């Protein structure tokens, strides 16, 4: 039976579900607080901790000199000091950490650490980085055909720009971990991390010890969204360092302000595009320059940028494509993974281009969208992405038509046109946008997973797998997989905290791949155990091994339910133990058929694509630029869902999170590089009030069986729905366009705050040509 | 400069504050008595709960903006009704607690018993994902459930980053169809919560205005503290360290509400959530602003007196008071005096109130019939980055009357967020008086409004947008409320 709700739901509502910083605190637990840089870029001349060291409760003050191993937490490049050494690279960076008996004492002492800085010129925006050519790594490229020639030959050719804001993860539980050393010098790390293996490896790196001396455990996270993929590592590493140096257990839980100031966010992007197209709106050629704000260190920016580059196409075929991507190196917090991992920014640019074509030709945008879809017709060339992968199992055209029909799109658009004609100061807009999102880590080697399943002699089961639980319901789905393969009640199975001593060398729980990868590994482990139990069951039941079936907590002889020919699972297990059969098994999985050449920007990086589409209707006030979302219809393809309520929760939650990114969530810094929006009083994620009462979500029932072997024919659902929110942005564009006296393109920055929408309305009313930003007008 | 004093009366004597009236330093947590003797009164309830290992109540921000730390506080209003009020425990200093009743998520369920209906509704509707915000939603819904109010406003002060809220809204709707059981909480609600005078360290909670004023004379450096929704943020971050606090939240006199034919007198200590229900329909500008003033948890504690005492340049209700010609009633050692709102604000967070005075009440005239006025319109607007539970970019309140010939006889155009203090656009008001509100007048007024103030650019918005809003909000007001004025 499919699970209904989250396996921890009762723990959540009762407050009994335990999070990292809520475990029974060990004796002598210490706390940490950072000494933060007041400069975005400066040389450190001197750090004087003498006064602070004498403050009450202070045990130790850590500086770079205290790091026994490598002072670095960078996941790809080693360019990210855990504690700043001779220079600070962003406002709020830690130059020292106070270890004290409690957080208040540590905080008070941190204010008394004296640091002399020599301020240096700081690069504080993408425009700044472009002007000064400050980049991480050489440019990346994805190219097909000859965009330059095709642009020259195209009947229409326009260029444009779009600025895209970043996004704070705003997981409700901030970064947290605690570390203790056991008697034999084993480092036990408990962390709120999406990537326990990487946390383990980086703790070992910082302490200069082998990975086998570090165990990292994760119970559950109070939200992750990509923000605890690499960003959990520095917190765990500093707690480990403090525990190492003091010999006492140490905890850290960043305050909300520290978390927002010090940790990375979704990358802000800037894009310039040039597109050639026909009278019918069909794409002929597209050239895009993408700039991602990487921040001070590289972190995961290269794969984020690449995912953006391979999602500019979204659902649209373009024969000639040239996409160049650069990572701006700025003196800001280092940007990182966030649900969609660059995909949302890339797709926003793609939708911007399509909307522009529609406006230039005065065609309905939905028509231009569907005309340009990838389609599997004949030779398959119209169904191949710029990086060479065919769009396998492309359900989008039928999904699209179904949503248009079910949402009464055409009729509502006509009604909106009438409404707009009758109202001068309030306009409505409706838009439908598609999502095609590639599932798998772009980096092929991450697409593997392991599991470890123990059956105990009383018939109870422990399930370990390499994935982490951050609210997405992975554990619930893994329970469903194990109980289905073993034919047992889920109540028999306990999902254990993720731990690197149970399943080693795991990948991050990320890229929407958690249940695909770990589900197959769990299935493999459970199948191994089942196969071991079959001969025992066959002999007890007196049937052939091939006839043994596992279901309803029993082993059965044959498929016909017959109470006389069954054995209770617990009895079978006990018999197997007596027969000296191993009741513990590992499972392992690697995704087949993947390849990727990052230098060429070509290959088959995704096992399959997730599809969805969204219709959003908005109303915009012409006096203020304030908007409301009146209705949303989502249709999303999750395959054969492992847990429908959980998948629905991912779709709704992802959509609203995407809507926040595109509307009310705005990051602002001052001219010193200090983040001004570092608390929920200034950084506004959506509340219930922003969510429309008319919010319709349907799971797509595909007509054809998939060609891939995803766990029980389900599909990954973590990230793709976030991009359904692009429908809100495009609906806003439609509403803004209705303020213009004559049809014309709408220039809308992202996020579409009331201020941004008001500016776009004013521009639409004035009928001005689109201006290019001079500072960004650089040679490509 | 001392502002005009419209009434003054010397008090015959200032009664000494008596310790004999003081309630013990205990409070009821989940219906069990807890002793707070010796506790730091400025520590937040949230931090204290965590130290007691009651970790169901979560810290998401410690700013009163996320609702993860929501608990229910038993409060009896001056209407005699006792409610379980959802409040942010991060903003509740321990000093407010002696003699009070608090329920946390741990208190909803007896050990081994079934989930509370509120908890069960969230489970049934898949209302939790990561679960970290969930206890806060549980407590907001719990308070709403017993109060018979499970609309969106009940949970707008709770942030959830996972679910997209739809299942939580459905859980609330399902709960609203379930009758409230005859349980321990229903029993709790039948007895009034009337804590005596409290004293926890240097946190004094007197019962009368006279006692409060006497305390202030004994402790001149003490800070007045009302609902603690503003000072509570400072305390939560370990900032504002006043040597002593005088809490105004137990003074019955400050909780009175008198609705007369000519005016409404609002006790300065009345929580805003009570104004929302008890004054509904009387002042459109107040009705229009109150729902957008922070969120339910804050409105359950925040007061008009606190809003006036803080005197934030934005202070959403302050433009409303300016537009409605409010009168501020102050009480001090020298007696009481009334200050017209137009003379109350002096500069950035500086007001006509003297340090030893407290705000006792606010009177709003009802202006039932202005002489010669054919029509009167009154409304308020708030524009923010996020419309729900945000700080204004610009807040505005308008009150305009027009005579039979279509000429303006009264004009109040008041704004927050555009100057160092809440301000009226006096020159534009003067310009409008006696004129017909025709297109030309409106255009000129809009032009003047764009130039009326010199607002700042900050992380909320740019100065240009703020200037534009000064004009367009007035245009929206006229278009909405006076669309067909005779030209």
Short mmCIF file of N, CA, C and O in Angstrom, two decimals, chain A residues 582-665:
data_model
loop_
_atom_site.label_atom_id
_atom_site.label_comp_id
_atom_site.label_asym_id
_atom_site.label_seq_id
_atom_site.Cartn_x
_atom_site.Cartn_y
_atom_site.Cartn_z
N UNK A 582 22.53 -15.24 6.26
CA UNK A 582 22.83 -13.84 6.59
C UNK A 582 21.58 -12.98 6.39
O UNK A 582 20.94 -13.03 5.34
N UNK A 583 21.28 -12.20 7.42
CA UNK A 583 20.08 -11.35 7.36
C UNK A 583 20.45 -9.88 7.21
O UNK A 583 19.69 -8.98 7.57
N UNK A 584 21.61 -9.64 6.69
CA UNK A 584 22.05 -8.26 6.46
C UNK A 584 22.57 -8.18 5.04
O UNK A 584 23.30 -9.07 4.59
N UNK A 585 22.20 -7.12 4.33
CA UNK A 585 22.64 -7.01 2.94
C UNK A 585 22.84 -5.56 2.55
O UNK A 585 22.12 -4.67 3.04
N UNK A 586 23.78 -5.35 1.66
CA UNK A 586 23.94 -4.02 1.08
C UNK A 586 23.25 -4.02 -0.29
O UNK A 586 23.03 -5.07 -0.89
N UNK A 587 22.95 -2.83 -0.75
CA UNK A 587 22.42 -2.66 -2.09
C UNK A 587 23.18 -1.53 -2.75
O UNK A 587 23.67 -0.62 -2.07
N UNK A 588 23.31 -1.60 -4.04
CA UNK A 588 24.08 -0.59 -4.74
C UNK A 588 23.42 -0.31 -6.09
O UNK A 588 22.83 -1.21 -6.70
N UNK A 589 23.53 0.94 -6.53
CA UNK A 589 22.92 1.30 -7.81
C UNK A 589 23.76 2.37 -8.48
O UNK A 589 24.30 3.26 -7.81
N UNK A 590 23.88 2.25 -9.79
CA UNK A 590 24.41 3.37 -10.58
C UNK A 590 23.48 3.57 -11.77
O UNK A 590 22.99 2.59 -12.36
N UNK A 591 23.23 4.82 -12.09
CA UNK A 591 22.32 5.12 -13.19
C UNK A 591 22.97 4.73 -14.50
O UNK A 591 24.12 5.12 -14.76
N UNK A 592 22.28 3.96 -15.34
CA UNK A 592 22.90 3.51 -16.58
C UNK A 592 22.87 4.57 -17.68
O UNK A 592 22.04 5.49 -17.66
N UNK A 593 23.80 4.45 -18.62
CA UNK A 593 23.72 5.18 -19.89
C UNK A 593 24.08 6.65 -19.85
O UNK A 593 23.77 7.37 -20.77
N UNK A 594 24.72 7.10 -18.77
CA UNK A 594 25.02 8.53 -18.69
C UNK A 594 26.41 8.84 -19.23
O UNK A 594 27.34 8.05 -19.07
N UNK A 595 26.54 10.01 -19.83
CA UNK A 595 27.86 10.49 -20.25
C UNK A 595 27.81 12.00 -20.29
O UNK A 595 26.76 12.60 -20.54
N UNK A 596 28.93 12.63 -20.03
CA UNK A 596 28.96 14.09 -20.09
C UNK A 596 30.39 14.56 -20.27
O UNK A 596 31.28 14.15 -19.53
N UNK A 597 30.59 15.40 -21.26
CA UNK A 597 31.90 16.00 -21.49
C UNK A 597 31.77 17.49 -21.18
O UNK A 597 31.26 18.25 -22.00
N UNK A 598 32.23 17.90 -20.00
CA UNK A 598 32.01 19.30 -19.62
C UNK A 598 32.78 20.27 -20.51
O UNK A 598 32.36 21.42 -20.68
N UNK A 599 33.90 19.83 -21.08
CA UNK A 599 34.68 20.74 -21.93
C UNK A 599 33.94 21.05 -23.23
O UNK A 599 33.90 22.19 -23.68
N UNK A 600 33.33 20.02 -23.80
CA UNK A 600 32.60 20.21 -25.05
C UNK A 600 31.16 20.65 -24.81
O UNK A 600 30.48 21.08 -25.74
N UNK A 601 30.67 20.48 -23.57
CA UNK A 601 29.26 20.78 -23.31
C UNK A 601 28.35 19.85 -24.08
O UNK A 601 27.31 20.25 -24.59
N UNK A 602 28.74 18.57 -24.16
CA UNK A 602 27.96 17.60 -24.92
C UNK A 602 27.86 16.28 -24.17
O UNK A 602 28.74 15.93 -23.39
N UNK A 603 26.82 15.54 -24.48
CA UNK A 603 26.69 14.21 -23.90
C UNK A 603 25.25 13.86 -23.61
O UNK A 603 24.32 14.46 -24.17
N UNK A 604 25.11 12.88 -22.74
CA UNK A 604 23.79 12.36 -22.36
C UNK A 604 23.74 12.44 -20.83
O UNK A 604 23.85 11.44 -20.14
N UNK A 605 23.64 13.67 -20.30
CA UNK A 605 23.82 13.83 -18.86
C UNK A 605 22.62 13.39 -18.03
O UNK A 605 22.77 13.15 -16.84
N UNK A 606 21.45 13.31 -18.65
CA UNK A 606 20.24 13.07 -17.86
C UNK A 606 19.64 11.71 -18.20
O UNK A 606 19.51 11.36 -19.37
N UNK A 607 19.24 10.99 -17.15
CA UNK A 607 18.62 9.69 -17.40
C UNK A 607 17.26 9.89 -18.07
O UNK A 607 16.86 9.15 -18.94
N UNK A 608 16.58 10.90 -17.63
CA UNK A 608 15.27 11.20 -18.23
C UNK A 608 14.92 12.65 -17.92
O UNK A 608 15.68 13.35 -17.25
N UNK A 609 13.78 13.11 -18.43
CA UNK A 609 13.32 14.47 -18.16
C UNK A 609 12.01 14.43 -17.39
O UNK A 609 11.17 13.57 -17.61
N UNK A 610 11.87 15.39 -16.48
CA UNK A 610 10.58 15.60 -15.81
C UNK A 610 9.84 16.68 -16.58
O UNK A 610 10.45 17.64 -17.06
N UNK A 611 8.52 16.51 -16.70
CA UNK A 611 7.72 17.48 -17.45
C UNK A 611 6.59 18.02 -16.59
O UNK A 611 6.04 17.30 -15.74
N UNK A 612 6.23 19.24 -16.86
CA UNK A 612 5.09 19.82 -16.19
C UNK A 612 4.70 21.09 -16.92
O UNK A 612 5.42 21.57 -17.80
N UNK A 613 3.55 21.62 -16.55
CA UNK A 613 3.14 22.91 -17.11
C UNK A 613 2.25 23.58 -16.09
O UNK A 613 1.66 22.93 -15.22
N UNK A 614 2.19 24.91 -16.20
CA UNK A 614 1.44 25.68 -15.21
C UNK A 614 0.68 26.81 -15.90
O UNK A 614 1.18 27.41 -16.86
N UNK A 615 -0.50 27.07 -15.40
CA UNK A 615 -1.26 28.25 -15.82
C UNK A 615 -1.43 29.14 -14.59
O UNK A 615 -1.88 28.67 -13.54
N UNK A 616 -1.03 30.39 -14.72
CA UNK A 616 -1.22 31.34 -13.62
C UNK A 616 -2.01 32.53 -14.11
O UNK A 616 -1.84 32.97 -15.25
N UNK A 617 -2.89 33.01 -13.25
CA UNK A 617 -3.65 34.23 -13.55
C UNK A 617 -3.39 35.24 -12.45
O UNK A 617 -3.49 34.91 -11.27
N UNK A 618 -3.03 36.45 -12.85
CA UNK A 618 -2.68 37.47 -11.87
C UNK A 618 -3.51 38.74 -12.13
O UNK A 618 -4.08 38.92 -13.21
N UNK A 619 -3.52 39.58 -11.11
CA UNK A 619 -4.14 40.91 -11.25
C UNK A 619 -3.13 41.92 -10.73
O UNK A 619 -2.53 41.72 -9.67
N UNK A 620 -2.93 42.98 -11.49
CA UNK A 620 -1.93 43.98 -11.15
C UNK A 620 -2.61 45.34 -10.98
O UNK A 620 -3.44 45.74 -11.79
N UNK A 621 -2.22 46.03 -9.90
CA UNK A 621 -2.75 47.37 -9.64
C UNK A 621 -1.85 48.40 -10.31
O UNK A 621 -0.66 48.45 -10.05
N UNK A 622 -2.42 49.19 -11.17
CA UNK A 622 -1.66 50.19 -11.92
C UNK A 622 -1.22 51.37 -11.06
O UNK A 622 -0.31 52.09 -11.43
N UNK A 623 -1.85 51.56 -9.93
CA UNK A 623 -1.44 52.66 -9.04
C UNK A 623 -0.17 52.31 -8.27
O UNK A 623 0.63 53.19 -7.96
N UNK A 624 -0.03 51.03 -7.92
CA UNK A 624 1.04 50.66 -6.98
C UNK A 624 2.00 49.61 -7.52
O UNK A 624 3.09 49.46 -6.96
N UNK A 625 1.62 48.86 -8.52
CA UNK A 625 2.45 47.74 -8.95
C UNK A 625 2.25 46.49 -8.11
O UNK A 625 2.91 45.49 -8.32
N UNK A 626 1.34 46.56 -7.15
CA UNK A 626 1.06 45.39 -6.31
C UNK A 626 0.23 44.39 -7.12
O UNK A 626 -0.67 44.78 -7.87
N UNK A 627 0.55 43.10 -6.96
CA UNK A 627 -0.21 42.11 -7.69
C UNK A 627 -0.78 41.05 -6.74
O UNK A 627 -0.30 40.90 -5.62
N UNK A 628 -1.77 40.36 -7.23
CA UNK A 628 -2.26 39.17 -6.53
C UNK A 628 -2.33 38.04 -7.56
O UNK A 628 -2.59 38.28 -8.74
N UNK A 629 -2.07 36.83 -7.08
CA UNK A 629 -2.24 35.66 -7.94
C UNK A 629 -3.65 35.14 -7.71
O UNK A 629 -4.02 34.81 -6.59
N UNK A 630 -4.45 35.15 -8.75
CA UNK A 630 -5.86 34.81 -8.59
C UNK A 630 -6.12 33.31 -8.67
O UNK A 630 -6.97 32.78 -7.98
N UNK A 631 -5.40 32.65 -9.54
CA UNK A 631 -5.63 31.22 -9.69
C UNK A 631 -4.40 30.58 -10.31
O UNK A 631 -3.72 31.19 -11.14
N UNK A 632 -4.15 29.36 -9.88
CA UNK A 632 -3.04 28.58 -10.43
C UNK A 632 -3.52 27.18 -10.75
O UNK A 632 -4.23 26.56 -9.95
N UNK A 633 -3.16 26.68 -11.92
CA UNK A 633 -3.43 25.28 -12.31
C UNK A 633 -2.09 24.64 -12.66
O UNK A 633 -1.40 25.12 -13.55
N UNK A 634 -1.75 23.57 -11.96
CA UNK A 634 -0.50 22.87 -12.24
C UNK A 634 -0.80 21.45 -12.70
O UNK A 634 -1.67 20.78 -12.13
N UNK A 635 -0.09 21.02 -13.72
CA UNK A 635 -0.18 19.63 -14.16
C UNK A 635 1.25 19.13 -14.26
O UNK A 635 2.06 19.68 -15.02
N UNK A 636 1.58 18.12 -13.46
CA UNK A 636 2.97 17.70 -13.41
C UNK A 636 3.08 16.18 -13.51
O UNK A 636 2.24 15.44 -13.01
N UNK A 637 4.15 15.76 -14.16
CA UNK A 637 4.39 14.35 -14.44
C UNK A 637 5.33 13.77 -13.39
O UNK A 637 6.51 14.09 -13.39
N UNK A 638 4.79 12.94 -12.49
CA UNK A 638 5.65 12.27 -11.51
C UNK A 638 5.74 10.78 -11.79
O UNK A 638 6.19 10.01 -10.96
N UNK A 639 5.29 10.37 -12.98
CA UNK A 639 5.29 8.94 -13.29
C UNK A 639 4.29 8.23 -12.41
O UNK A 639 3.25 8.77 -12.06
N UNK A 640 4.62 6.97 -12.03
CA UNK A 640 3.77 6.24 -11.09
C UNK A 640 4.24 6.62 -9.69
O UNK A 640 5.23 6.10 -9.21
N UNK A 641 3.53 7.52 -9.08
CA UNK A 641 3.98 8.11 -7.82
C UNK A 641 4.22 7.06 -6.75
O UNK A 641 3.44 6.13 -6.57
N UNK A 642 5.31 7.25 -5.99
CA UNK A 642 5.57 6.38 -4.84
C UNK A 642 4.71 6.78 -3.66
O UNK A 642 4.44 5.96 -2.78
N UNK A 643 4.32 8.05 -3.61
CA UNK A 643 3.50 8.55 -2.50
C UNK A 643 2.85 9.84 -2.99
O UNK A 643 3.50 10.88 -3.07
N UNK A 644 1.57 9.76 -3.33
CA UNK A 644 0.96 10.88 -4.05
C UNK A 644 0.87 12.17 -3.23
O UNK A 644 1.10 13.25 -3.74
N UNK A 645 0.53 12.04 -1.94
CA UNK A 645 0.43 13.27 -1.15
C UNK A 645 1.79 13.93 -1.00
O UNK A 645 1.90 15.16 -0.95
N UNK A 646 2.83 13.11 -0.91
CA UNK A 646 4.18 13.67 -0.78
C UNK A 646 4.59 14.34 -2.09
O UNK A 646 5.13 15.46 -2.09
N UNK A 647 4.31 13.72 -3.22
CA UNK A 647 4.64 14.34 -4.50
C UNK A 647 3.85 15.62 -4.71
O UNK A 647 4.38 16.63 -5.18
N UNK A 648 2.60 15.59 -4.34
CA UNK A 648 1.78 16.79 -4.44
C UNK A 648 2.36 17.90 -3.57
O UNK A 648 2.41 19.07 -3.98
N UNK A 649 2.84 17.52 -2.40
CA UNK A 649 3.48 18.50 -1.51
C UNK A 649 4.73 19.11 -2.13
O UNK A 649 4.99 20.30 -1.98
N UNK A 650 5.49 18.30 -2.85
CA UNK A 650 6.68 18.82 -3.52
C UNK A 650 6.27 19.79 -4.63
O UNK A 650 6.93 20.81 -4.85
N UNK A 651 5.21 19.47 -5.33
CA UNK A 651 4.78 20.31 -6.45
C UNK A 651 4.29 21.66 -5.91
O UNK A 651 4.72 22.72 -6.37
N UNK A 652 3.41 21.62 -4.93
CA UNK A 652 2.88 22.87 -4.38
C UNK A 652 3.97 23.70 -3.71
O UNK A 652 4.07 24.91 -3.91
N UNK A 653 4.79 23.01 -2.91
CA UNK A 653 5.84 23.73 -2.18
C UNK A 653 6.88 24.30 -3.12
O UNK A 653 7.35 25.43 -2.92
N UNK A 654 7.24 23.54 -4.14
CA UNK A 654 8.22 24.02 -5.11
C UNK A 654 7.68 25.23 -5.87
O UNK A 654 8.38 26.21 -6.08
N UNK A 655 6.41 25.14 -6.24
CA UNK A 655 5.80 26.25 -6.97
C UNK A 655 5.83 27.53 -6.13
O UNK A 655 6.23 28.59 -6.61
N UNK A 656 5.41 27.42 -4.89
CA UNK A 656 5.33 28.62 -4.04
C UNK A 656 6.74 29.17 -3.77
O UNK A 656 6.95 30.39 -3.76
N UNK A 657 7.71 28.27 -3.61
CA UNK A 657 9.08 28.74 -3.41
C UNK A 657 9.59 29.46 -4.66
O UNK A 657 10.26 30.49 -4.57
N UNK A 658 9.24 28.93 -5.83
CA UNK A 658 9.63 29.59 -7.08
C UNK A 658 8.93 30.94 -7.23
O UNK A 658 9.53 31.92 -7.67
N UNK A 659 7.68 30.97 -6.83
CA UNK A 659 6.92 32.22 -6.89
C UNK A 659 7.57 33.28 -5.99
O UNK A 659 7.67 34.45 -6.36
N UNK A 660 8.03 32.84 -4.83
CA UNK A 660 8.73 33.78 -3.94
C UNK A 660 9.98 34.33 -4.59
O UNK A 660 10.23 35.54 -4.58
N UNK A 661 10.76 33.44 -5.20
CA UNK A 661 12.00 33.86 -5.88
C UNK A 661 11.69 34.91 -6.95
O UNK A 661 12.43 35.88 -7.13
N UNK A 662 10.58 34.72 -7.65
CA UNK A 662 10.26 35.58 -8.80
C UNK A 662 9.49 36.84 -8.42
O UNK A 662 9.30 37.71 -9.26
N UNK A 663 9.01 36.93 -7.17
CA UNK A 663 8.17 38.08 -6.82
C UNK A 663 8.66 38.83 -5.58
O UNK A 663 9.25 39.90 -5.71
N UNK A 664 8.46 38.28 -4.39
CA UNK A 664 8.69 39.09 -3.18
C UNK A 664 10.06 38.92 -2.54
O UNK A 664 10.44 39.71 -1.69
N UNK A 665 10.81 37.91 -2.93
CA UNK A 665 12.10 37.66 -2.27
C UNK A 665 13.19 38.45 -2.97
O UNK A 665 13.56 38.14 -4.10
#
